[in-house]
Coordinates of C-alpha atoms in Angstrom, one line a residue:
M124 CA -2.6 -20.6 -2.1
Y125 CA -4.6 -18.1 -3.9
D126 CA -5.8 -17.9 -7.6
F127 CA -6.2 -14.5 -9.1
K128 CA -6.3 -15.5 -12.7
G129 CA -8.6 -13.2 -14.6
Q130 CA -8.3 -10.4 -12.1
T131 CA -6.5 -7.1 -12.4
I132 CA -4.7 -5.6 -9.4
I133 CA -3.5 -2.1 -8.8
V134 CA -0.5 -1.7 -6.5
T135 CA 0.7 1.9 -5.8
G136 CA 4.4 2.2 -4.9
G137 CA 4.7 -1.3 -6.2
T138 CA 8.2 -1.5 -7.5
R139 CA 10.2 -1.4 -4.2
G140 CA 10.1 -2.9 -0.7
I141 CA 6.7 -4.2 0.5
G142 CA 5.0 -3.0 -2.6
K143 CA 7.4 -5.0 -4.8
A144 CA 6.7 -8.1 -2.8
I145 CA 2.9 -7.5 -3.0
S146 CA 3.1 -7.0 -6.8
E147 CA 5.2 -10.1 -7.3
S148 CA 2.9 -12.2 -5.2
F149 CA -0.1 -11.2 -7.3
L150 CA 1.8 -11.9 -10.5
K151 CA 2.7 -15.4 -9.2
A152 CA -0.9 -16.0 -8.3
G153 CA -1.9 -15.4 -12.0
A154 CA -3.2 -11.8 -11.8
K155 CA -2.5 -8.9 -14.2
V156 CA -0.9 -6.2 -12.1
I157 CA -0.8 -2.5 -12.8
V158 CA 2.2 -1.3 -10.8
T159 CA 2.7 2.4 -10.1
Y160 CA 5.8 4.4 -9.1
S161 CA 6.4 8.0 -8.5
T162 CA 10.0 9.0 -9.4
N163 CA 12.4 6.1 -9.2
E164 CA 13.0 5.1 -12.8
A165 CA 15.8 2.7 -11.8
A166 CA 13.6 0.8 -9.4
A167 CA 10.9 0.5 -12.1
A168 CA 13.3 -0.8 -14.6
Q169 CA 14.7 -3.3 -12.1
F170 CA 11.2 -4.5 -11.3
K171 CA 10.5 -5.0 -15.0
Q172 CA 13.7 -7.0 -15.4
D173 CA 13.1 -9.1 -12.2
N174 CA 9.7 -10.0 -13.4
S175 CA 10.3 -10.5 -17.2
Q176 CA 8.6 -13.9 -17.0
F177 CA 5.3 -12.1 -16.2
A178 CA 5.7 -9.4 -18.9
E179 CA 2.3 -10.1 -20.4
N180 CA 0.6 -9.5 -17.1
T181 CA 2.7 -6.5 -15.9
D182 CA 1.8 -2.9 -16.6
I183 CA 4.1 -0.3 -15.0
Q184 CA 2.8 3.2 -14.8
K185 CA 4.4 6.4 -13.5
L186 CA 1.9 8.1 -11.1
D187 CA 2.1 10.8 -8.5
V188 CA -0.8 9.9 -6.2
T189 CA -0.7 13.4 -4.6
K190 CA -1.9 15.0 -7.9
Y191 CA -5.7 14.7 -8.3
D192 CA -5.5 15.2 -12.1
E193 CA -2.9 12.5 -12.5
V194 CA -5.0 10.0 -10.5
E195 CA -8.0 10.8 -12.5
K196 CA -6.0 10.4 -15.8
F197 CA -4.7 7.1 -14.4
F198 CA -8.2 5.6 -13.9
K199 CA -9.3 6.9 -17.4
Y200 CA -6.3 5.0 -18.8
I201 CA -7.5 1.8 -17.1
D202 CA -11.0 2.3 -18.5
T203 CA -9.5 2.7 -22.0
N204 CA -7.0 -0.2 -21.7
G205 CA -8.9 -3.1 -20.4
G206 CA -11.8 -1.5 -18.7
S207 CA -11.8 -2.9 -15.1
F208 CA -9.9 -4.0 -12.1
E209 CA -10.9 -6.0 -9.0
V210 CA -8.3 -5.0 -6.3
L211 CA -6.6 -1.8 -5.2
V212 CA -3.6 -1.9 -2.9
N213 CA -2.7 1.6 -1.6
N214 CA 0.9 1.0 -0.6
A215 CA 2.6 4.3 -1.7
G216 CA 4.2 5.9 1.3
I217 CA 7.2 8.0 2.5
R218 CA 8.9 9.0 5.7
K219 CA 10.5 12.4 6.5
D220 CA 11.4 12.1 10.2
S221 CA 12.1 15.1 12.5
I222 CA 11.1 16.2 16.0
L223 CA 7.9 18.2 15.7
A224 CA 9.3 21.5 16.9
M225 CA 12.0 21.4 14.2
M226 CA 9.9 19.8 11.4
K227 CA 9.7 21.7 8.2
E228 CA 6.2 22.6 7.1
S229 CA 7.0 20.9 3.7
D230 CA 7.9 17.7 5.5
W231 CA 4.6 17.6 7.2
H232 CA 2.6 18.2 4.0
D233 CA 4.7 15.9 1.9
V234 CA 4.2 12.9 4.2
M235 CA 0.5 13.6 4.7
N236 CA -0.1 14.2 0.9
V237 CA 1.5 10.9 -0.1
N238 CA 0.4 8.6 2.7
L239 CA -3.1 9.9 3.3
T240 CA -4.3 12.3 0.6
G241 CA -3.0 10.1 -2.1
T242 CA -4.9 7.1 -0.7
F243 CA -8.0 9.3 -0.6
Y244 CA -7.6 10.2 -4.3
M245 CA -7.0 6.5 -5.3
C246 CA -10.0 5.3 -3.2
K247 CA -12.3 8.0 -4.6
F248 CA -11.8 7.0 -8.2
A249 CA -11.5 3.2 -7.5
V250 CA -14.8 3.1 -5.6
M251 CA -16.7 4.8 -8.5
S252 CA -15.4 2.0 -10.8
L253 CA -15.9 -0.9 -8.3
M254 CA -19.4 0.1 -7.5
R255 CA -20.4 -0.5 -11.1
K256 CA -19.0 -4.1 -10.8
R257 CA -20.6 -4.6 -7.4
Y258 CA -17.4 -6.3 -6.3
G259 CA -14.0 -5.2 -5.2
R260 CA -11.2 -5.3 -2.6
I261 CA -9.3 -2.2 -1.3
I262 CA -6.4 -2.8 1.0
N263 CA -4.6 0.2 2.6
V264 CA -1.1 -0.2 4.0
S265 CA -0.8 1.5 7.3
S266 CA 1.9 0.9 10.0
V267 CA 2.1 0.0 13.7
M268 CA 3.5 3.5 14.1
E269 CA 0.0 4.7 14.1
R270 CA -0.2 3.1 17.5
Y271 CA 3.3 3.4 18.8
A272 CA 4.0 6.9 17.4
F273 CA 7.8 7.0 18.0
A274 CA 9.5 10.4 18.6
G275 CA 10.4 12.1 15.4
Q276 CA 7.5 10.6 13.4
A277 CA 4.5 12.9 14.2
N278 CA 3.8 13.3 10.5
Y279 CA 4.2 9.7 9.6
A280 CA 2.3 8.4 12.6
A281 CA -0.6 10.9 12.0
S282 CA -0.8 9.9 8.3
K283 CA -0.9 6.2 9.1
A284 CA -3.5 6.7 11.9
G285 CA -5.6 8.6 9.4
L286 CA -5.5 5.6 7.1
I287 CA -7.1 3.5 9.8
A288 CA -10.0 5.9 10.2
L289 CA -10.4 6.3 6.4
T290 CA -10.5 2.5 6.0
K291 CA -13.2 2.0 8.7
S292 CA -15.4 4.8 7.4
L293 CA -15.1 3.8 3.7
S294 CA -15.8 0.2 4.5
K295 CA -19.2 1.1 5.9
E296 CA -20.0 3.3 2.8
V297 CA -19.4 0.6 0.2
A298 CA -20.3 -2.7 2.0
T299 CA -23.6 -3.1 0.3
R300 CA -21.9 -2.9 -3.1
G301 CA -19.8 -6.0 -2.5
I302 CA -16.7 -4.0 -1.8
T303 CA -14.5 -4.7 1.2
V304 CA -12.0 -2.2 2.6
N305 CA -9.3 -3.4 5.0
C306 CA -5.9 -2.3 6.3
I307 CA -2.6 -4.0 6.7
S308 CA -0.5 -2.7 9.5
P309 CA 3.1 -3.9 9.2
G310 CA 5.7 -3.6 12.0
F311 CA 9.4 -3.6 11.3
I312 CA 9.9 -5.1 7.9
V313 CA 13.2 -5.5 6.1
T314 CA 13.0 -2.8 3.5
E315 CA 14.7 0.5 2.5
L316 CA 12.5 2.3 5.1
I317 CA 14.4 0.8 8.0
Q318 CA 17.9 0.5 6.4
D319 CA 18.9 3.8 7.8
L320 CA 18.3 2.8 11.5
P321 CA 21.4 3.0 13.7
D322 CA 22.6 -0.3 15.0
K323 CA 21.8 0.6 18.6
L324 CA 18.2 1.5 17.6
R325 CA 17.8 -1.7 15.6
E326 CA 18.8 -3.7 18.7
T327 CA 16.3 -1.7 20.8
Y328 CA 13.5 -2.4 18.4
L329 CA 14.4 -6.1 18.0
A330 CA 14.2 -6.4 21.8
R331 CA 10.6 -5.2 21.7
I332 CA 9.5 -7.8 19.2
P333 CA 8.3 -11.1 20.8
L334 CA 9.4 -13.1 17.7
K335 CA 12.8 -11.5 18.0
R336 CA 13.2 -10.7 14.3
F337 CA 12.2 -8.2 11.7
G338 CA 9.6 -9.4 9.2
D339 CA 10.0 -10.1 5.5
A340 CA 8.1 -8.2 2.9
E341 CA 6.7 -11.5 1.5
E342 CA 5.1 -12.1 4.9
V343 CA 3.1 -8.9 4.5
A344 CA 2.3 -9.7 0.9
T345 CA 0.7 -13.1 1.9
C346 CA -1.7 -11.2 4.2
V347 CA -2.6 -8.8 1.5
L348 CA -3.4 -11.7 -0.8
F349 CA -5.7 -13.1 1.8
L350 CA -7.6 -9.8 2.2
A351 CA -7.8 -9.4 -1.6
S352 CA -9.2 -12.9 -2.1
K353 CA -12.8 -14.0 -2.5
E354 CA -12.3 -16.1 0.6
A355 CA -12.1 -13.0 2.7
S356 CA -15.6 -11.9 1.7
Y357 CA -16.7 -11.4 5.3
V358 CA -13.7 -9.3 6.4
T359 CA -14.1 -5.5 6.1
G360 CA -13.2 -2.5 8.1
S361 CA -10.5 -4.6 9.8
I362 CA -6.8 -3.9 10.6
L363 CA -4.5 -6.9 10.2
E364 CA -1.3 -6.3 12.1
V365 CA 1.8 -8.0 10.8
S366 CA 4.3 -7.1 13.5
G367 CA 5.8 -10.3 15.1
G368 CA 3.6 -9.6 18.2
L369 CA 4.4 -6.0 19.0

């Protein structure tokens, strides 16, 4: 439905799960996609193999979004090798669940650093580049957990709620420069993040969903493509929930 030929897209955490579906959807729409991953070399190799037909338009880069100097170096790399991009999708995210009283301090900081601080770093450098073009799309991937905040996910829910606030604030700062900033808020999507759910808990969650099924990563990717498109030029500071009606 969308044509991204001639555009360059950055997708963090783009080799697995929702990120993989987003990256592949942009590739199929004709874009050049810079896909980042943090540590999983096997997943990066598998992504490259799965998308060998798009090899000329695929650039896979190892990046720890929690390291300011690595993010700065990453954007310098883009400036040196092609010079520009049009869309940033902040998808990198982790979960480390535990009830708050028993949560390790490191588990709190790790989740906040990847999910929220990493997005701040990426947005900071992206905005400086996009403002020069006077055009751009930033899409942050949050979660319905920012609203439901299940027990054992204080760190995850707080980080995803922070993304909503960051999105709304940044959207107002860059609107006059032709840059839109929006948020996708997926519900229960069939990825590795929910594979460890016990059967009884899966049944409980399914019962809460009006559509009575978990979503597919491709359904999230389709919504990301809309927000990244030129057709979505009047949508900014918005949260698009993809949750089956939760």
